[in-house]
PDB file of C-alpha atoms and ligand atoms in Angstrom:
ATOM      1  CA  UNK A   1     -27.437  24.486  28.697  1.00 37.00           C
ATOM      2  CA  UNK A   2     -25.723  27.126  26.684  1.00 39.00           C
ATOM      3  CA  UNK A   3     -27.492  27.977  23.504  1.00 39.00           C
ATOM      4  CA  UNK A   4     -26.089  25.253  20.347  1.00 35.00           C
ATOM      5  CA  UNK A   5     -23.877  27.926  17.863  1.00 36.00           C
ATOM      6  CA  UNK A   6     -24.903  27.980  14.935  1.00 41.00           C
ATOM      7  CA  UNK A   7     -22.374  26.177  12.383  1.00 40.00           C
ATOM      8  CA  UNK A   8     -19.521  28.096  11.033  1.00 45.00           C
ATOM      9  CA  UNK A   9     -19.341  29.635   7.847  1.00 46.00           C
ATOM     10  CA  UNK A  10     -17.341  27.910   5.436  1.00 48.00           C
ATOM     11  CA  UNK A  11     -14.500  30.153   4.807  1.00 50.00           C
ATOM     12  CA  UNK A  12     -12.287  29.593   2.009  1.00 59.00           C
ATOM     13  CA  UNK A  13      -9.005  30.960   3.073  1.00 68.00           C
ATOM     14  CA  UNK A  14      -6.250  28.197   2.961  1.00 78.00           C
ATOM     15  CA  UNK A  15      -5.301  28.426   6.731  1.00 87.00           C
ATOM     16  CA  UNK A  16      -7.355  29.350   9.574  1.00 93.00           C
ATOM     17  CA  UNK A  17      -7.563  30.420  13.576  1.00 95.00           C
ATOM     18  CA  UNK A  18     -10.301  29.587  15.393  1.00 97.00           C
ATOM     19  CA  UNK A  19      -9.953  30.517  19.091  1.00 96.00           C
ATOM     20  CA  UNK A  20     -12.194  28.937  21.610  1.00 98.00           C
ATOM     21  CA  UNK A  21     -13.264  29.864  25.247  1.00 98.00           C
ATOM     22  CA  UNK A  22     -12.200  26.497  26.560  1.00 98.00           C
ATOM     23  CA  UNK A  23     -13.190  22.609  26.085  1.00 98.00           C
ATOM     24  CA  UNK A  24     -16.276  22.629  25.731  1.00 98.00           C
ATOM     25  CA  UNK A  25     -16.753  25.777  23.015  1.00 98.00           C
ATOM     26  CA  UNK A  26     -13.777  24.037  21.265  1.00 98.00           C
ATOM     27  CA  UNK A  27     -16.117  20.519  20.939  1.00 98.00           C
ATOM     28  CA  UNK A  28     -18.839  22.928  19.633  1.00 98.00           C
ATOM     29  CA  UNK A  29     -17.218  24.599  17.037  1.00 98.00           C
ATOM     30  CA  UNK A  30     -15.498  21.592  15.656  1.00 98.00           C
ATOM     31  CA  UNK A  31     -19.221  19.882  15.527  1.00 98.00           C
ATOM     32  CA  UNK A  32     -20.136  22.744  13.877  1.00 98.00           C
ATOM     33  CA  UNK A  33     -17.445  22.496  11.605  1.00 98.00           C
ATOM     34  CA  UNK A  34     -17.923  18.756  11.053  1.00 98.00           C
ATOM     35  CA  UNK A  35     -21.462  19.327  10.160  1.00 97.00           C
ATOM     36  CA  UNK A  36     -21.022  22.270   7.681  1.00 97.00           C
ATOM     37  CA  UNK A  37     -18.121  20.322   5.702  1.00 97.00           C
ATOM     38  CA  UNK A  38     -20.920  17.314   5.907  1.00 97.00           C
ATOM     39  CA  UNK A  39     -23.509  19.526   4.586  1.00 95.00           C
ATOM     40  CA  UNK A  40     -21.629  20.702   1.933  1.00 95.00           C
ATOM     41  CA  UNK A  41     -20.245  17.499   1.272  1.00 96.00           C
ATOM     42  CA  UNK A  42     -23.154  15.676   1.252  1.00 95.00           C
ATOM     43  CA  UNK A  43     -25.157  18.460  -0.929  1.00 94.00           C
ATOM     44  CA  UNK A  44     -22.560  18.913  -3.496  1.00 93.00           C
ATOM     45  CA  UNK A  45     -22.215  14.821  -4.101  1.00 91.00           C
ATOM     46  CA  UNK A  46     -24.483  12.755  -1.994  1.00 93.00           C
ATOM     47  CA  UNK A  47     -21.409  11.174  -0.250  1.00 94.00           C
ATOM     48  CA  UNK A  48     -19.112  12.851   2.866  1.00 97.00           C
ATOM     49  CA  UNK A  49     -15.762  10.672   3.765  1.00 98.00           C
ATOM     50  CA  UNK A  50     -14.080  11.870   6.999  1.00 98.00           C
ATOM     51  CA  UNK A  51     -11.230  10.256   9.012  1.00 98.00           C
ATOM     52  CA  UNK A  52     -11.266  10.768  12.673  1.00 98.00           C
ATOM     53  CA  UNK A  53      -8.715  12.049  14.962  1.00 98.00           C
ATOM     54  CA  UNK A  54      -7.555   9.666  17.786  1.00 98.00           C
ATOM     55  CA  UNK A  55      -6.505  10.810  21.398  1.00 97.00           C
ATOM     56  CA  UNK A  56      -8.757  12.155  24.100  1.00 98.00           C
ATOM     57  CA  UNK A  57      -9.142  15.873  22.305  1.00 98.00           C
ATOM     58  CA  UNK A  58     -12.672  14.832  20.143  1.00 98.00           C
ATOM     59  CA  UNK A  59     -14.281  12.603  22.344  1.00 98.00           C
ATOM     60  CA  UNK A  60     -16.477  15.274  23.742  1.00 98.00           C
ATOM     61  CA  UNK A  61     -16.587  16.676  19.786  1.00 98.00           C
ATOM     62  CA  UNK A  62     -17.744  12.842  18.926  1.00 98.00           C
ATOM     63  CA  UNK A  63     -20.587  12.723  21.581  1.00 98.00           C
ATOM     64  CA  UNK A  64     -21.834  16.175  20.802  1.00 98.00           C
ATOM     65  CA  UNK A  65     -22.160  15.193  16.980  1.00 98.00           C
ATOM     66  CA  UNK A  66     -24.978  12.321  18.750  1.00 97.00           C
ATOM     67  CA  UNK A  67     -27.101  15.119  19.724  1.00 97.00           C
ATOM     68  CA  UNK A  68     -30.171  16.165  17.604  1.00 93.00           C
ATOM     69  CA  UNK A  69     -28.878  19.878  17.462  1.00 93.00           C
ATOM     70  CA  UNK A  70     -26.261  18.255  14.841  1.00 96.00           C
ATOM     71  CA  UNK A  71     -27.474  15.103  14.038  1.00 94.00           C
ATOM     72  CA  UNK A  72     -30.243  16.026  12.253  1.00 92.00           C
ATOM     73  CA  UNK A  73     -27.963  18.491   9.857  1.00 94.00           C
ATOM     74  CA  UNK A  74     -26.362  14.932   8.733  1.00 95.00           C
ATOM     75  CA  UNK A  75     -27.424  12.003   7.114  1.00 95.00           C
ATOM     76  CA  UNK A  76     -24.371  10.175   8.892  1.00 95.00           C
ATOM     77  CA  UNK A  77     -25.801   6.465   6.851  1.00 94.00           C
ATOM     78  CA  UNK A  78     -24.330   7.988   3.668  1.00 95.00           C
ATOM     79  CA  UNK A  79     -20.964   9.074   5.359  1.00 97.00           C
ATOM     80  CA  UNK A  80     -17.909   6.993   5.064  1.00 98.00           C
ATOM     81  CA  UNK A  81     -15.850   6.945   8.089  1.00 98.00           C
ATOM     82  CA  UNK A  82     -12.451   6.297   8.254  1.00 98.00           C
ATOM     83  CA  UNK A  83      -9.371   6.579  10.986  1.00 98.00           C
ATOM     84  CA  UNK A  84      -6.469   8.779  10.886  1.00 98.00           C
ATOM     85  CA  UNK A  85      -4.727   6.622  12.745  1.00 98.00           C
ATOM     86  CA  UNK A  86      -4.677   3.268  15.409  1.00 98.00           C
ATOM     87  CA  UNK A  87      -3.041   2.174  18.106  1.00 98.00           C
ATOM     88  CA  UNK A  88      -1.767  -1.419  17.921  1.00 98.00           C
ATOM     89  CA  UNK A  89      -4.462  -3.377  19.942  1.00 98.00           C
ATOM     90  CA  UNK A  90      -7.217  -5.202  19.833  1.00 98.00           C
ATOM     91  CA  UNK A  91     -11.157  -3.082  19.423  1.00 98.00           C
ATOM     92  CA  UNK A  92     -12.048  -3.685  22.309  1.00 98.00           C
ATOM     93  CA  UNK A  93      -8.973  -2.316  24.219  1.00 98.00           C
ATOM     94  CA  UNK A  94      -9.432   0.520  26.335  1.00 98.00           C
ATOM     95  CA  UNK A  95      -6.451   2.316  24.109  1.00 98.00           C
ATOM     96  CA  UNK A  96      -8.344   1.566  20.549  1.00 98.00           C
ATOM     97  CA  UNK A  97      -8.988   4.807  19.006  1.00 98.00           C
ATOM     98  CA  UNK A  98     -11.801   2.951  16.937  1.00 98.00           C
ATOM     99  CA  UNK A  99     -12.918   1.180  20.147  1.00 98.00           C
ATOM    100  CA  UNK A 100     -13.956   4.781  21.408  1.00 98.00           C
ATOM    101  CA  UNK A 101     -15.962   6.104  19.341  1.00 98.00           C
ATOM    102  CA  UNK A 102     -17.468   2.256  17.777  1.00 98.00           C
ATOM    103  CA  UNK A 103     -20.944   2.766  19.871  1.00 96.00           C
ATOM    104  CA  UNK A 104     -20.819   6.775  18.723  1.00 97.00           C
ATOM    105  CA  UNK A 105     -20.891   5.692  15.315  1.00 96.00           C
ATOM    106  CA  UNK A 106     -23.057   2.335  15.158  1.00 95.00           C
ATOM    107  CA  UNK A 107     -25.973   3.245  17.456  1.00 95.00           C
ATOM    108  CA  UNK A 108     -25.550   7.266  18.358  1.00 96.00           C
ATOM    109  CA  UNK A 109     -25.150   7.921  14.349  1.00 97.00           C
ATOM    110  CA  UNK A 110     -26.455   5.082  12.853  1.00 96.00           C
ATOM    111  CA  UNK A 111     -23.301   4.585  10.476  1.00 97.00           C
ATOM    112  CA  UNK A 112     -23.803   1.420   9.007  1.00 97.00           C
ATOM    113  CA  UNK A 113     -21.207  -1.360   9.989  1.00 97.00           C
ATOM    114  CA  UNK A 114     -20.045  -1.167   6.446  1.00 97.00           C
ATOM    115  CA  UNK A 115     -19.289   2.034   6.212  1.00 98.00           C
ATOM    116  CA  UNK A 116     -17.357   2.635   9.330  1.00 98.00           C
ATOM    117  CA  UNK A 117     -13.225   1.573   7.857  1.00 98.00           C
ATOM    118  CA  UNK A 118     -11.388   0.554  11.034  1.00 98.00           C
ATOM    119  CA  UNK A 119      -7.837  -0.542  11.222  1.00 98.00           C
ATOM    120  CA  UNK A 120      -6.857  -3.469  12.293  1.00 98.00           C
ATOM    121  CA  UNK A 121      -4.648  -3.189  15.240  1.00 98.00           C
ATOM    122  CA  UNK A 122      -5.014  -6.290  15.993  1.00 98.00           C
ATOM    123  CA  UNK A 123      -3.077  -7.547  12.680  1.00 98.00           C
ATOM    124  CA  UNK A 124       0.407  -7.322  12.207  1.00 98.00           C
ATOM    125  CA  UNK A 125       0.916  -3.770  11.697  1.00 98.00           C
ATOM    126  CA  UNK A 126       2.591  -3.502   8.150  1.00 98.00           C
ATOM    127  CA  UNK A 127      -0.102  -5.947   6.434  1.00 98.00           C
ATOM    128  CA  UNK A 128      -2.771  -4.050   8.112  1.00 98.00           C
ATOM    129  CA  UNK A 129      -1.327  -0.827   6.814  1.00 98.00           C
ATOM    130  CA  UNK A 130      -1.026  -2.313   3.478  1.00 98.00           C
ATOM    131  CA  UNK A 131      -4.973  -3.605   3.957  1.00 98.00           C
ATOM    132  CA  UNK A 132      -5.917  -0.700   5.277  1.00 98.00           C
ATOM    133  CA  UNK A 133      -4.328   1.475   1.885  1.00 98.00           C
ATOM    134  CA  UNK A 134      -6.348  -0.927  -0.259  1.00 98.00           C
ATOM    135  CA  UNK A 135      -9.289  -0.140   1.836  1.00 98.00           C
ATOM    136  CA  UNK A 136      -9.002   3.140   1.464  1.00 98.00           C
ATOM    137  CA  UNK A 137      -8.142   2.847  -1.860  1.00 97.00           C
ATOM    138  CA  UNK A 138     -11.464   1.300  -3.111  1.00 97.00           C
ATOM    139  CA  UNK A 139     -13.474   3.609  -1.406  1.00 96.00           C
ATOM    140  CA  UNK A 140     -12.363   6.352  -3.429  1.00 96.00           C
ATOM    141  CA  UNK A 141     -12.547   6.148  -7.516  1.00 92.00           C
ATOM    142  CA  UNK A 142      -9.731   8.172  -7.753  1.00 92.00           C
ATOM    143  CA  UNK A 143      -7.014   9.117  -5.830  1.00 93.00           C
ATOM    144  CA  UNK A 144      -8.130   9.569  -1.827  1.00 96.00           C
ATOM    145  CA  UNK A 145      -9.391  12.614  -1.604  1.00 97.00           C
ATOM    146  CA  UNK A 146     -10.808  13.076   2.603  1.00 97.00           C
ATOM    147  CA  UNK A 147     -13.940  15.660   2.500  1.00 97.00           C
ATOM    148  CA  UNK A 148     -12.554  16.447   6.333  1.00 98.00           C
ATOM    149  CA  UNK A 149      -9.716  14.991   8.318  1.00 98.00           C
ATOM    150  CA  UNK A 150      -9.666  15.758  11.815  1.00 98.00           C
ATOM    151  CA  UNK A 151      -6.049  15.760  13.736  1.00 99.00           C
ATOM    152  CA  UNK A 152      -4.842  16.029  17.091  1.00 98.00           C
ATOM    153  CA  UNK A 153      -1.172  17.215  18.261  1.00 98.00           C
ATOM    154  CA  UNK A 154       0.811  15.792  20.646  1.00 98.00           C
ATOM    155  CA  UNK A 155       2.765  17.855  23.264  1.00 97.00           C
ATOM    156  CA  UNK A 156       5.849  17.024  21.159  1.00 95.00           C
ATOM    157  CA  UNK A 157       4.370  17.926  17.469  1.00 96.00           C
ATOM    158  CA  UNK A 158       2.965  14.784  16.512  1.00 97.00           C
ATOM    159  CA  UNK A 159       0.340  14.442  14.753  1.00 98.00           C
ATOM    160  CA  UNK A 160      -2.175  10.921  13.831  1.00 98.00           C
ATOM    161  CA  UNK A 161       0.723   8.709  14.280  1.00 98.00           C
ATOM    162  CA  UNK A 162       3.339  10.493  12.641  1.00 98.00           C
ATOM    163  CA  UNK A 163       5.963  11.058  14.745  1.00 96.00           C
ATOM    164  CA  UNK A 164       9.151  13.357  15.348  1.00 95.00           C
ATOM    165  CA  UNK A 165      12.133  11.547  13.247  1.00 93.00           C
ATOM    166  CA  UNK A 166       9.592   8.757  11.992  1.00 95.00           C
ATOM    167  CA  UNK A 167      10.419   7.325   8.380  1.00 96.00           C
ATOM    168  CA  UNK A 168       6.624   7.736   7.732  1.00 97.00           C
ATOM    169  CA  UNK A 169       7.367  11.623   7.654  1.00 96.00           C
ATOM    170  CA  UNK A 170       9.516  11.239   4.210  1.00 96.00           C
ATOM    171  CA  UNK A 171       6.676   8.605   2.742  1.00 97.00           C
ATOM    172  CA  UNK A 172       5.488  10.067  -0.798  1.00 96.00           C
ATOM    173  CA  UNK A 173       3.633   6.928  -2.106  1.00 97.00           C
ATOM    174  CA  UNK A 174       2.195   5.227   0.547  1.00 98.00           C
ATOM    175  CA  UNK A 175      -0.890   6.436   1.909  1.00 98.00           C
ATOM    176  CA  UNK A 176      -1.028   4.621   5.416  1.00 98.00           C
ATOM    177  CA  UNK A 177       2.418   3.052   7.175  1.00 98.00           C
ATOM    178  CA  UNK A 178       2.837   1.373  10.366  1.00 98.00           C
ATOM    179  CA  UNK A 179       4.863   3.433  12.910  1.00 98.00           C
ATOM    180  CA  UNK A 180       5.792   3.134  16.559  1.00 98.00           C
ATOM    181  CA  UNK A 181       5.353   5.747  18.907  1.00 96.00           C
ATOM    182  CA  UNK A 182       7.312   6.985  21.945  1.00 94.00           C
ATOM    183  CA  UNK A 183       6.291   4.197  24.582  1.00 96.00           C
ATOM    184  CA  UNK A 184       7.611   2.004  22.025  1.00 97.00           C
ATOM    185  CA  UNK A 185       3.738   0.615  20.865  1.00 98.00           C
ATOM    186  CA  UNK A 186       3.058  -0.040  17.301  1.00 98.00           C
ATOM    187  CA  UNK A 187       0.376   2.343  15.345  1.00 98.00           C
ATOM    188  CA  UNK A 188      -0.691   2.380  11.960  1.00 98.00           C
ATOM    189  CA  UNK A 189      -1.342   5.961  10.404  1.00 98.00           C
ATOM    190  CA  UNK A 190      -2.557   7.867   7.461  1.00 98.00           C
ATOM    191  CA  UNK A 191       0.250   9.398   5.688  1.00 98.00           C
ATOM    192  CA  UNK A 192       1.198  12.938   4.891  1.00 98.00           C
ATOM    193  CA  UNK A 193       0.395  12.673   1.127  1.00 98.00           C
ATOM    194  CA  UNK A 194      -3.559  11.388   2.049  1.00 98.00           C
ATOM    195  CA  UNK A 195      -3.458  13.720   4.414  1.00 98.00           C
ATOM    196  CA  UNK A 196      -2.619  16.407   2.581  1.00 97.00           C
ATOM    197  CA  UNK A 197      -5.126  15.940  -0.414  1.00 97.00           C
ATOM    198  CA  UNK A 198      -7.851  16.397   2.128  1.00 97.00           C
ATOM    199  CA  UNK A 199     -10.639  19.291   0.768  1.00 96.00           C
ATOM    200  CA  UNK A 200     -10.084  19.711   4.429  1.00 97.00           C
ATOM    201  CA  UNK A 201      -8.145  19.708   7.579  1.00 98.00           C
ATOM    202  CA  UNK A 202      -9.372  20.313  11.382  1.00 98.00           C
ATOM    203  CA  UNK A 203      -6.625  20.265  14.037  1.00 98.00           C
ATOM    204  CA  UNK A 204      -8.106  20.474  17.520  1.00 98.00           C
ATOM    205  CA  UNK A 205      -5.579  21.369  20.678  1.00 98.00           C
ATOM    206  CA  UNK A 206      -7.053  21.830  23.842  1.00 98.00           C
ATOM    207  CA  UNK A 207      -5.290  22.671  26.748  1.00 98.00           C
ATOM    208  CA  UNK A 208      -2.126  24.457  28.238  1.00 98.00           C
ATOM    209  CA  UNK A 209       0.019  21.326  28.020  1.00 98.00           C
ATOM    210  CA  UNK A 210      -0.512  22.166  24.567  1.00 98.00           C
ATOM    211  CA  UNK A 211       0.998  25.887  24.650  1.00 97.00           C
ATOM    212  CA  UNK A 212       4.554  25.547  24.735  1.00 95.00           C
ATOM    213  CA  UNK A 213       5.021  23.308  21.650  1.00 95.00           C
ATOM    214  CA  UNK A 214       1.928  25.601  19.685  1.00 95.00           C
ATOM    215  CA  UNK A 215       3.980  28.162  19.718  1.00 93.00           C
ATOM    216  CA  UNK A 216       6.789  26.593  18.497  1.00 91.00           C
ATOM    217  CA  UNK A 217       4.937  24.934  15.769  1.00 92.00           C
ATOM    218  CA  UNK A 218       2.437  28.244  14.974  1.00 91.00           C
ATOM    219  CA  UNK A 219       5.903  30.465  15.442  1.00 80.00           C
ATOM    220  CA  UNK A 220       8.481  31.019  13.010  1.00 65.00           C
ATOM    221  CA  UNK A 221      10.570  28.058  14.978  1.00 63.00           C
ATOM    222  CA  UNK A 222      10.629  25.161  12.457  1.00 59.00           C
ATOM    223  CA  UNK A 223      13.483  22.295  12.806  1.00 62.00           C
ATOM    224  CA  UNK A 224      14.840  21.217   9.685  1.00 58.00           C
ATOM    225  CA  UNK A 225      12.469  18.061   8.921  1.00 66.00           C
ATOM    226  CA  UNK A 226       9.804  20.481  11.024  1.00 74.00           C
ATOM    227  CA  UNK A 227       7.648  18.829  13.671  1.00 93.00           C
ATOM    228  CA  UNK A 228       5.010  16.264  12.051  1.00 96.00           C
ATOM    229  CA  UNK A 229       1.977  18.844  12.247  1.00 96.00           C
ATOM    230  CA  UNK A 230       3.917  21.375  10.906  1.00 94.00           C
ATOM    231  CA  UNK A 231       4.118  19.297   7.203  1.00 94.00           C
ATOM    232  CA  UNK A 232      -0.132  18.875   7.315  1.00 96.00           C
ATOM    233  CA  UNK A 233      -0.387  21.269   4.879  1.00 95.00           C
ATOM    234  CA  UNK A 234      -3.362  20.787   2.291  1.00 95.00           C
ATOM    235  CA  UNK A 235      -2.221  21.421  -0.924  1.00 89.00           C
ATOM    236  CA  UNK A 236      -5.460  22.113  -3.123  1.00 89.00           C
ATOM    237  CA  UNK A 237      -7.684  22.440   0.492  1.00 94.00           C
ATOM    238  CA  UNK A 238      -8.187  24.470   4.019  1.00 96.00           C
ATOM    239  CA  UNK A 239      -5.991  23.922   6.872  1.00 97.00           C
ATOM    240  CA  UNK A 240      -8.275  25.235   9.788  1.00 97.00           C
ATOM    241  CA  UNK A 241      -6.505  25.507  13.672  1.00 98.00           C
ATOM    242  CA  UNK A 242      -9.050  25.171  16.430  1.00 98.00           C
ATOM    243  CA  UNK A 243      -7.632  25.720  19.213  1.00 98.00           C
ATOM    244  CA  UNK A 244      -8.886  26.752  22.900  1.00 98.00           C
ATOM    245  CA  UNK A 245      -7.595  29.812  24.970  1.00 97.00           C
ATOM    246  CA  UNK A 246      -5.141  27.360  27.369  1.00 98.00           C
ATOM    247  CA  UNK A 247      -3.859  26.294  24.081  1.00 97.00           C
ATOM    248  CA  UNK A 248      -3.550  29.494  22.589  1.00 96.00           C
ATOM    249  CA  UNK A 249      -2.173  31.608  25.738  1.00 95.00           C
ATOM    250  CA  UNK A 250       1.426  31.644  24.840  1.00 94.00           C
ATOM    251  CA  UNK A 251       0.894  32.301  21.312  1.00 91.00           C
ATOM    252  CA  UNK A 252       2.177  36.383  20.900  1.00 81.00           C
ATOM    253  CA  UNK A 253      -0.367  37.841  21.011  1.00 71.00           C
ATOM    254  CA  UNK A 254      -2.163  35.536  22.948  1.00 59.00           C
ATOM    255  CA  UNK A 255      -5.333  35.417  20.809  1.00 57.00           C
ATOM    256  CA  UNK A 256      -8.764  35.880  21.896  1.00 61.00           C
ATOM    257  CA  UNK A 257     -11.927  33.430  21.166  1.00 66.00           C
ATOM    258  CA  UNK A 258     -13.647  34.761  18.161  1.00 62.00           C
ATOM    259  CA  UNK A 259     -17.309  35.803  18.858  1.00 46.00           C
TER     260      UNK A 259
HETATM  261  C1  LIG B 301      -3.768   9.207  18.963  1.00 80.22           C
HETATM  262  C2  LIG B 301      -3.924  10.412  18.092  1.00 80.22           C
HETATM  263  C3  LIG B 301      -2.858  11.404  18.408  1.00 80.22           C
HETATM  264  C4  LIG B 301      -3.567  12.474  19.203  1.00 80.22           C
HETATM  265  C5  LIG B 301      -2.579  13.401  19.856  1.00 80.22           C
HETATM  266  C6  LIG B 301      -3.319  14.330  20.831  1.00 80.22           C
HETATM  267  O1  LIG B 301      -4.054   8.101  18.511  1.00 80.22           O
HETATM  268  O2  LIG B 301      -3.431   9.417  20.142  1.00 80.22           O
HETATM  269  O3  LIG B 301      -4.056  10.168  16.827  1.00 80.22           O
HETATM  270  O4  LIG B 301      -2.232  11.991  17.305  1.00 80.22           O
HETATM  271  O5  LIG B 301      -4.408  13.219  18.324  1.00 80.22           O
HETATM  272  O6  LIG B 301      -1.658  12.615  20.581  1.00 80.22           O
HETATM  273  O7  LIG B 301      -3.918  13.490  21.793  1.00 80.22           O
HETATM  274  P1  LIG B 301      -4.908  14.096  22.917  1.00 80.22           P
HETATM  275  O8  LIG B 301      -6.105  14.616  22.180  1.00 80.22           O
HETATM  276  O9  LIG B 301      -5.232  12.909  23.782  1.00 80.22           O
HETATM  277  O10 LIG B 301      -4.139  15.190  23.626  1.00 80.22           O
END
């Protein structure tokens, strides 16, 4: 069992690298970096909100954050978790991003019920985008404000479920929209605007499936509306990139894992 790193400081530059050996280094930084922003979170204002990433990327991040190494840095019953985005089906399908990580959070973290904010995928997706904005709405006194929002990115620049050419892309007022992805199933998604008020952003990419379109989107290559990722960019917080070595190889010059 390879020794637990310690968490990562918490830089303040606006947008950060962080280079991992592969998989499994990648899950332990990002718990790292989940339980830092928690930590600080948590210290500065007794509360922490955080909206998950979907997709298979975090799932090893997710069961790490279970183990006493980081669970003990977090008093998860105080957190407020949310979803970046759903897939269009019922919890208990085998596709529900909440549906993954439900048993994580109820009995591995001990989030309370009431505190964990699914969406409904169940629903008809434009009312349960429009519930899930008032959700998210009164949790928040303000305006929504994520401590940490953790992304993914598809092979084709997608990121939650914002996809290339979706409408949800241009949204300035809404904070969650119901989109559809490229099999043609209906999601519901956090918008860029929510998004992008985060204190925080962590986008984990794992993999070399990943490499072709991370250089495109970390290059100077930008289409004209940009690939979805590419507009995730906190305005008043940190944008931080963790990304592992298959990820990163075609990226000039290919970068190497940070001590
Ligand atoms: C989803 C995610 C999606 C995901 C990317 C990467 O619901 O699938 O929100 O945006 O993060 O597609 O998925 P993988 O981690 O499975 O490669």
């Amino acid at each position: 069992m390879s020794p637990m790193p310690s968490p990562p400081p918490i830089s303040q530059e606006p947008l950060r690298i962080d280079i991992c050996k592969d998989a499994e280094d990648l899950a332990r930084h990002a718990a790292g970096l989940v339980v830092a922003q928690a930590s600080r979170a948590l210290g500065a204002r007794r509360q922490f909100a955080i909206a998950l990433a979907g997709g298979a990327t975090p799932q090893r991040l997710y069961s790490l954050l279970t183990q006493d190494h980081y669970a003990y840095q977090v008093v998860w019953p105080a957190a407020q978790v949310y979803f970046g985005d759903e897939r269009c089906v019922p919890p208990d399908d085998p596709k529900s991003n909440y549906g993954a990580v439900r048993e994580i959070l109820l009995t591995g973290l001990r989030v309370p019920e009431s505190n964990i904010h699914r969406m409904r995928g169940e629903d008809d997706p434009p009312a349960a985008a429009a519930a899930y904005e008032q959700e998210l709405r009164a949790g928040f006194v303000d305006t929504p404000r994520f401590d940490l929002v953790l992304l993914g990115m598809g092979s084709d620049g997608h990121t939650a479920s914002l996809f290339p050419g979706s409408p949800a892309l241009s949204e300035t007022e809404r904070l969650v929209a119901a989109t559809r992805d490229s099999e043609g199933l209906d999601r519901i998604t956090l918008t860029l605007p929510v998004i992008n008020a985060a204190h925080t952003v962590a986008v984990l990419v794992s993999g070399r499936e990943k490499a072709a379109m991370l250089r495109r989107v970390l290059g100077a290559e930008a289409r004209p509306e940009g690939f979805p990722i590419q507009q995730v960019k906190p305005a008043g917080g940190q944008l931080i990139w963790v990304i592992d070595e298959a990820a990163s190889s075609l990226l000039d010059p290919p970068a190497a894992p940070q001590a």
